[in-house]
Tab-separated table of C-alpha atoms and ligand atoms in Angstrom:
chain	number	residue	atom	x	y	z
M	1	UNK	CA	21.773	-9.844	-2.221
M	2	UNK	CA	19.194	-10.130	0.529
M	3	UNK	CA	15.777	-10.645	0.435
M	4	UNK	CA	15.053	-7.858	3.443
M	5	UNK	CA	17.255	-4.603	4.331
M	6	UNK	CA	18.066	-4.645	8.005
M	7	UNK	CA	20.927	-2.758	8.738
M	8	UNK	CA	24.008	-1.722	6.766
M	9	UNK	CA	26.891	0.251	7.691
M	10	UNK	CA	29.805	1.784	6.305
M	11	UNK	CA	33.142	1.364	8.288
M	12	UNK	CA	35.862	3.961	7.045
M	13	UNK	CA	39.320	4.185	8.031
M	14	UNK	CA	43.053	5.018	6.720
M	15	UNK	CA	45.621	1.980	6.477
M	16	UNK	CA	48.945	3.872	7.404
M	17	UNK	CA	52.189	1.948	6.620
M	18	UNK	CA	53.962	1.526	9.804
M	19	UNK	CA	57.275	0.194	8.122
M	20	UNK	CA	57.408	-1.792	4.464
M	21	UNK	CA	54.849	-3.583	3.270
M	22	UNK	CA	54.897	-5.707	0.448
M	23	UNK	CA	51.613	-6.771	-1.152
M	24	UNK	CA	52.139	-9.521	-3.852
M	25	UNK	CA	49.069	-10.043	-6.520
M	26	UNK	CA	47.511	-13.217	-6.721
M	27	UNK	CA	49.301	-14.921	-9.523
M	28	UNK	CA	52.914	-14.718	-8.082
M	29	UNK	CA	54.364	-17.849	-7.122
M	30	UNK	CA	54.850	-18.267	-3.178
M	31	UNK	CA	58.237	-19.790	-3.794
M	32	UNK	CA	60.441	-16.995	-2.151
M	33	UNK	CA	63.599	-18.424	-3.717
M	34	UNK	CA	61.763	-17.611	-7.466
M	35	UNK	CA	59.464	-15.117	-6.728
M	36	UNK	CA	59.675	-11.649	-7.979
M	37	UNK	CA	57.505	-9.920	-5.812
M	38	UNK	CA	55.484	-6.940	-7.025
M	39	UNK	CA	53.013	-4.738	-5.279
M	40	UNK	CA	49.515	-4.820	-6.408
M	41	UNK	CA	48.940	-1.862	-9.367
M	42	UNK	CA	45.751	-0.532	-10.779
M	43	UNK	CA	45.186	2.511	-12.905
M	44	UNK	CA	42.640	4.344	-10.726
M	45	UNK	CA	40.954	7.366	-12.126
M	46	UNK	CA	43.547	7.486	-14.960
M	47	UNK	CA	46.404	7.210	-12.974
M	48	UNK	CA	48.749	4.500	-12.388
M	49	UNK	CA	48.819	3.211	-8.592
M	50	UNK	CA	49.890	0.603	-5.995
M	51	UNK	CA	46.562	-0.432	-4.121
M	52	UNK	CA	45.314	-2.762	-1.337
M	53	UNK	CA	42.609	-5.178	-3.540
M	54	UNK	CA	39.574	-6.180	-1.152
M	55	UNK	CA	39.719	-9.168	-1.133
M	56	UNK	CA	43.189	-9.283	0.496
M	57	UNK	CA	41.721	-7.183	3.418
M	58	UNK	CA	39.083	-8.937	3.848
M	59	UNK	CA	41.041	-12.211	3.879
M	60	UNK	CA	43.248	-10.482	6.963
M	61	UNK	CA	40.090	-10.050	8.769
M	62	UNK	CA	38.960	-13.454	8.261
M	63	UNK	CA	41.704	-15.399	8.923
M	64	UNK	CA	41.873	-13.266	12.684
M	65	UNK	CA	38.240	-13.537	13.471
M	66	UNK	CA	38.435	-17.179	12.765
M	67	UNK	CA	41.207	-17.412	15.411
M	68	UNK	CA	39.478	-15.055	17.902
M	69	UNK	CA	36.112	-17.608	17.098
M	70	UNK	CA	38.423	-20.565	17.506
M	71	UNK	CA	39.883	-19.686	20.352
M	72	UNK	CA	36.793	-19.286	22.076
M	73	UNK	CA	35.459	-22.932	20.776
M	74	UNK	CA	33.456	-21.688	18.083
M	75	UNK	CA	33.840	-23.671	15.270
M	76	UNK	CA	35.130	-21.809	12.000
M	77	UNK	CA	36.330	-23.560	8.997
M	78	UNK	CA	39.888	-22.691	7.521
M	79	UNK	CA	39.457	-21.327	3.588
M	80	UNK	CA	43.472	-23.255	3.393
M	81	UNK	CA	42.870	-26.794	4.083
M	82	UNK	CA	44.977	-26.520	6.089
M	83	UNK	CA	43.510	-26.786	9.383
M	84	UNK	CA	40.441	-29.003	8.522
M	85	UNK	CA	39.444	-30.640	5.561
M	86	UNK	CA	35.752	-30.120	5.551
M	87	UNK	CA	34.878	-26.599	3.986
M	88	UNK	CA	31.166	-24.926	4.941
M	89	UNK	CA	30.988	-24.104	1.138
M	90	UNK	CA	31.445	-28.045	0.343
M	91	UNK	CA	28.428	-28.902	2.723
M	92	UNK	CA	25.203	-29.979	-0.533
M	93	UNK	CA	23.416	-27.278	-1.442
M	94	UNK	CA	20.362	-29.248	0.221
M	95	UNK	CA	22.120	-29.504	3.558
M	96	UNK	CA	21.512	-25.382	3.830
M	97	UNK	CA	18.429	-25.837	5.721
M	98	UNK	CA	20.568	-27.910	8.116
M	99	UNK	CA	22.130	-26.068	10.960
M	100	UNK	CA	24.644	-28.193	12.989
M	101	UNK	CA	26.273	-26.765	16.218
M	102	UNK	CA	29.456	-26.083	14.617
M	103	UNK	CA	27.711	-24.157	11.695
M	104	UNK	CA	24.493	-22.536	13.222
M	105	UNK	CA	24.261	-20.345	10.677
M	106	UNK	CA	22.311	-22.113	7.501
M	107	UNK	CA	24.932	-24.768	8.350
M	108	UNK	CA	27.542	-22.245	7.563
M	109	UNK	CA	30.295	-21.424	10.329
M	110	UNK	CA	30.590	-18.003	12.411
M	111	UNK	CA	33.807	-17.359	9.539
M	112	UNK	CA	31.458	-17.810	6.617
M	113	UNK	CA	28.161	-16.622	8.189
M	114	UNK	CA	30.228	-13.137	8.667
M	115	UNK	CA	32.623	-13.228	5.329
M	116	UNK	CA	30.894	-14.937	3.036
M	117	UNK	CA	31.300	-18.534	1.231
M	118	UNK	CA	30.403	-19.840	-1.959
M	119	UNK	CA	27.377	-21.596	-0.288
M	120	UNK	CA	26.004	-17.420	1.099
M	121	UNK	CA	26.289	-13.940	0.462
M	122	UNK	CA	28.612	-12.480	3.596
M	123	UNK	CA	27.445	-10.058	5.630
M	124	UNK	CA	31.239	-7.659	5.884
M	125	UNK	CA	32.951	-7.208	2.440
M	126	UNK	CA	35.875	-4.650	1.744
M	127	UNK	CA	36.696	-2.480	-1.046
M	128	UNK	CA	39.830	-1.977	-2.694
M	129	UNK	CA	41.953	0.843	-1.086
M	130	UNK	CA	43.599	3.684	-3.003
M	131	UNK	CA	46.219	6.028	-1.275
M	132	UNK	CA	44.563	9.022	-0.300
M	133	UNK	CA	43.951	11.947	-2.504
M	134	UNK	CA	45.995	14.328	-0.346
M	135	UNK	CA	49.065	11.416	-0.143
M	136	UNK	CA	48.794	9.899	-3.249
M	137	UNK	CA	52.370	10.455	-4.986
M	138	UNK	CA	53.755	9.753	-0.990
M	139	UNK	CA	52.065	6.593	-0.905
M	140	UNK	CA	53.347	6.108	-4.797
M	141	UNK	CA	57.137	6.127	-3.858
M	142	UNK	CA	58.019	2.758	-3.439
M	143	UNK	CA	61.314	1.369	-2.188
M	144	UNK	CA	63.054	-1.825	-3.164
M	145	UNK	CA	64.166	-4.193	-0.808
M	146	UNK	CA	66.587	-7.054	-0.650
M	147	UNK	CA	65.684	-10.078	0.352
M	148	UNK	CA	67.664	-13.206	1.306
M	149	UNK	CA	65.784	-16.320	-0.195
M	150	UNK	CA	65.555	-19.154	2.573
M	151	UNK	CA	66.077	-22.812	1.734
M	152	UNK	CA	62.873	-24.872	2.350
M	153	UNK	CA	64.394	-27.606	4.088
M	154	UNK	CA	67.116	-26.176	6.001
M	155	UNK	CA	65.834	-22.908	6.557
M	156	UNK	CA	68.891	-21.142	6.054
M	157	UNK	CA	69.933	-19.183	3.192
M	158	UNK	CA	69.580	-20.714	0.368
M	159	UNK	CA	72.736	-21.026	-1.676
M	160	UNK	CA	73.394	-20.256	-5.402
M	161	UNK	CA	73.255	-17.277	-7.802
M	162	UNK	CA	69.324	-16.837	-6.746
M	163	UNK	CA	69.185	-16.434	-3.328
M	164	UNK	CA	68.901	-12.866	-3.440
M	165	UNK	CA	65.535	-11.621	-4.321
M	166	UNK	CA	64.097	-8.055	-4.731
M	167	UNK	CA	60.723	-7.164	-3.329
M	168	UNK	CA	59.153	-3.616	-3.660
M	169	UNK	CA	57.691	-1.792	-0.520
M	170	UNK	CA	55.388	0.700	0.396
M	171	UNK	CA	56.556	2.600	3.098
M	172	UNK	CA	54.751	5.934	3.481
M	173	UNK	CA	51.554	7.295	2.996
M	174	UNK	CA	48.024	5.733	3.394
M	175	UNK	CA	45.104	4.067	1.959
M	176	UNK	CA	41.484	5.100	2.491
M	177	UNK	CA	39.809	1.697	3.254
M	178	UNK	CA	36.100	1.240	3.648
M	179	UNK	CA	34.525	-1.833	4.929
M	180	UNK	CA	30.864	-2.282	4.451
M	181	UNK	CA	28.196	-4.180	6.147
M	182	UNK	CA	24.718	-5.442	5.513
M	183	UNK	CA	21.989	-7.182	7.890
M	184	UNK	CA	24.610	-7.932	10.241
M	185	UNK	CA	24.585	-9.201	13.880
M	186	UNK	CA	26.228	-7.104	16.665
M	187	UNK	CA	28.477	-9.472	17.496
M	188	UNK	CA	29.480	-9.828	13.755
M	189	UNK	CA	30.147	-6.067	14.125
M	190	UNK	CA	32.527	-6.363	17.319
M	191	UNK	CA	34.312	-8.669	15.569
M	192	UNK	CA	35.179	-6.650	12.433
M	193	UNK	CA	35.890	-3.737	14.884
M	194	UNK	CA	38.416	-6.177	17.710
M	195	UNK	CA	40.226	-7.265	14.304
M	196	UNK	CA	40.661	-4.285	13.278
M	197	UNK	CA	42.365	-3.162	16.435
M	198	UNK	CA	44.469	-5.751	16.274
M	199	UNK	CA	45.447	-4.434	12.976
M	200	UNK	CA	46.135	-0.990	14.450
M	201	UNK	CA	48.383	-2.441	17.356
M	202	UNK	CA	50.553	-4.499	15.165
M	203	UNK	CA	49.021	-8.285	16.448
M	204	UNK	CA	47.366	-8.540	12.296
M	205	UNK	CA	49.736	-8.082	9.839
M	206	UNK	CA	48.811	-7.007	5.867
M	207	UNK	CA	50.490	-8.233	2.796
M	208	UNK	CA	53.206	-11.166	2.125
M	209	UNK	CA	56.564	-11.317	3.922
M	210	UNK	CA	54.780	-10.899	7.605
M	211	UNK	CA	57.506	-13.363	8.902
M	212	UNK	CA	60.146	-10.918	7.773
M	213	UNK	CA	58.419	-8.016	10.026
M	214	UNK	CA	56.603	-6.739	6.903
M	215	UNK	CA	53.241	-5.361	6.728
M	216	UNK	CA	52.830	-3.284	10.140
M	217	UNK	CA	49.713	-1.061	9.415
M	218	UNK	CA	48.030	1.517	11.846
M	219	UNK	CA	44.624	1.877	11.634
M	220	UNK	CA	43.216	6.374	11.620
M	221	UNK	CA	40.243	8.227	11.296
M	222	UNK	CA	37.958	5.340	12.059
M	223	UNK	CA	34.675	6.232	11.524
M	224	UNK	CA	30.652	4.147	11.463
M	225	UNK	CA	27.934	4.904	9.192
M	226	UNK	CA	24.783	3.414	10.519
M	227	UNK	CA	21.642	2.996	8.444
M	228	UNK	CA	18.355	0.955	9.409
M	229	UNK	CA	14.692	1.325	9.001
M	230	UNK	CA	14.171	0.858	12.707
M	231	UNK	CA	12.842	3.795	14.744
M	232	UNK	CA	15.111	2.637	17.990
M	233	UNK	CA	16.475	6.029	18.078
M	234	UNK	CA	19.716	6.331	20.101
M	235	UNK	CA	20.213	2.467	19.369
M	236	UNK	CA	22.476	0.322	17.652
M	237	UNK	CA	20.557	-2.583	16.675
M	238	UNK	CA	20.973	-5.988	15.142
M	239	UNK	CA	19.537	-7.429	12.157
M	240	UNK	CA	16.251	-10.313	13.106
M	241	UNK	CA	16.400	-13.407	12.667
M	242	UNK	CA	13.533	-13.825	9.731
M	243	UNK	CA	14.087	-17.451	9.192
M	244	UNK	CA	11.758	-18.819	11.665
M	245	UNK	CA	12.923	-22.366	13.166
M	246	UNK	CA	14.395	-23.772	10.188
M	247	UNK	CA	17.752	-22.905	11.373
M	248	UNK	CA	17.439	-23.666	15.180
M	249	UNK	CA	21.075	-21.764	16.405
M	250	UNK	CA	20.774	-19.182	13.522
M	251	UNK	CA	20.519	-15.544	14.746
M	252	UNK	CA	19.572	-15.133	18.539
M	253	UNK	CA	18.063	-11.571	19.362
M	254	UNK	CA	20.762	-9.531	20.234
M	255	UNK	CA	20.738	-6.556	22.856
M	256	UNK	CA	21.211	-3.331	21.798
M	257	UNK	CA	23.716	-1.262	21.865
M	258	UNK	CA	23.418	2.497	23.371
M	259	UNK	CA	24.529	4.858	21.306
M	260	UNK	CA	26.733	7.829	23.925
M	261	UNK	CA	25.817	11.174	24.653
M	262	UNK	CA	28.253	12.980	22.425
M	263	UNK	CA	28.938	15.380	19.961
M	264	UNK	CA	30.776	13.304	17.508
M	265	UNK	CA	27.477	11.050	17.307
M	266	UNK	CA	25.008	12.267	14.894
M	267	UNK	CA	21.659	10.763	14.250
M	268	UNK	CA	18.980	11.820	11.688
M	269	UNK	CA	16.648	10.571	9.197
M	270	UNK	CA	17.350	10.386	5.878
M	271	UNK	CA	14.243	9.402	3.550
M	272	UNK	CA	13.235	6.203	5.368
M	273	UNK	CA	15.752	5.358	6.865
M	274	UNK	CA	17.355	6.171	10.301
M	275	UNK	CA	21.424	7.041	10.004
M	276	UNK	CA	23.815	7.329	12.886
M	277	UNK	CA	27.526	9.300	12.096
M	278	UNK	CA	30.170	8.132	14.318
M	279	UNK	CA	33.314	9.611	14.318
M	280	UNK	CA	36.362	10.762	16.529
M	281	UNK	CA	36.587	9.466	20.734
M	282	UNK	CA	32.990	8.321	20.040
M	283	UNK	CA	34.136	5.535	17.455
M	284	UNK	CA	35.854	3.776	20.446
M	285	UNK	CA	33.530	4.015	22.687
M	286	UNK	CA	31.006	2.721	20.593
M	287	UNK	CA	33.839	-0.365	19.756
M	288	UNK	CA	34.202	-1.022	23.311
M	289	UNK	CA	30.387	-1.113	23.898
M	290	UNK	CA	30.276	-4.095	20.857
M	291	UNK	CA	32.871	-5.949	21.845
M	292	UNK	CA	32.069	-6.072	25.974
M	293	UNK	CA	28.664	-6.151	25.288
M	294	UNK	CA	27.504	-8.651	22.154
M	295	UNK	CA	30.818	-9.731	21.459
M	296	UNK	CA	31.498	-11.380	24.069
M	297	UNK	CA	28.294	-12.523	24.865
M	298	UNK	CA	28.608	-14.590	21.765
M	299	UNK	CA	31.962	-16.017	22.319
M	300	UNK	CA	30.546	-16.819	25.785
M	301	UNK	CA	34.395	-16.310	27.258
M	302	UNK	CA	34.815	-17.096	30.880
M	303	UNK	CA	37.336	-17.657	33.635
M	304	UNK	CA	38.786	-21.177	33.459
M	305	UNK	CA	41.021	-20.862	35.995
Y	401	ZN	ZN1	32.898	-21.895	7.188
């Protein structure tokens, strides 16, 4: 994917339903008075199973960094069109070289450079999340739910014999996510981890009918996997920027981040490279260390009044 190995890491965490949440595959019609909404199902390890693709995920992360990045006057492009009608993946293949101020990043924005485009490889994905082991047939038992369609003009009800629609629910349970990263910027990191807090807390929503109060998730067991070839023991650190000038904003050097003093921190080497375990009170402390320190370096927030 890329040409050098910098960093990667492995971000692990159960998605715990905090009320329904409906999750509607990708070919169902968005027209709530049609729409017969159905959770996403897989047969995973020879069983049949709701499950949380990816791609959705990582779309919920997006679309919140980008406002956290726009809010702060960073520049990110909106995937929808709906926001601005120049995408970074539409910038010519030739422009790549080209680095503007709004997309510093081989003339990609801060959404793209960190999620991906057509244009580049991104540097967070996610993976599909199955309920865990331990909850599966919990997580399994899904409810139905009645919905009242709304009219698209009026936004009322809408009237007639369809106006009712069924959606099914997950309601209990959880998913073992896992988001992974790969020659990745601090700041890129503290904002994965300040989006995903926003998840736990209720601000990011998962799944279709968010309007409706659906798709409430908490966010457990967070836990970092840390792997580099650097020898900066007791260090996070940042991938380099290897490009030389050709991109002039590209990747600044970054500050490291101190690893703390704890027992839930574990640091060894494992064949070449150096791996750091984070788990339990340290995984916050380490999230609060990102997002003070490069985090908000980056978005360069200051008083304005
Ligand atoms: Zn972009």
């Amino acid at each position: 994917m890329f040409h050098t190995f910098e960093n990667s890491i492995e971000i692990d965490f159960q998605l715990v339903p905090d009320g329904p949440i409906l999750v509607r595959s990708g070919v169902t019609t968005l027209d709530p008075a049609v729409a017969e909404l159905e959770f996403q199902r897989t047969h995973h390890r020879g069983r049949p199973t709701v499950f949380l693709a990816g791609s959705g995920l990582k779309g919920v992360l997006r679309a919140h960094g980008e406002r956290l990045l726009r809010t702060a006057d960073k520049y990110a492009c909106d995937p929808t069109k709906r926001r601005d009608p120049e995408l970074c993946f539409e910038q010519k293949k030739k422009d790549l070289k080209r680095s503007t101020f709004a997309r510093p990043f081989a003339n990609q924005c801060a959404a793209c450079f960190t999620f991906g485009s057509v244009n580049i490889a991104g540097r967070f994905h996610a993976l599909d999340a199955y309920p865990a082991e331990a909850r599966w047939d919990e997580t399994n038992r899904t409810e139905s739910r009645t919905q009242v369609a709304l009219d698209r003009k009026s936004q009322g009800p809408a009237a007639g014999a369809g106006s009712l629609f069924e959606v099914e629910v997950v309601t209990a349970g959880a998913f073992e996510a896992r988001v992974r990263g790969e020659n990745f910027t601090l700041w890129q990191l503290g904002l994965v981890l300040q989006s995903l807090r926003d998840l736990d807390t209720g601000l990011v929503r998962v799944g279709g009918l968010k309007s409706r109060g659906m798709g409430a998730m908490k966010v457990e067991g967070l836990s970092l996997r840390f792997r580099t070839l650097d020898r900066n023991d007791g260090l996070l650190t940042a991938a380099r920027n290897r490009g030389g000038n050709d991109h002039p904003y590209s990747i600044q050097a970054e500050e490291p981040v101190a690893l703390p003093e704890s027992p839930d921190v574990e640091e060894k080497r494992e064949g070449l490279f150096r791996t750091v375990t984070i788990t339990e009170e340290a995984v916050a402390q380490v999230s609060e260390g990102l997002i003070a320190g490069p985090l908000s370096t980056y978005l360069d927030l200051e008083a304005t009044a």
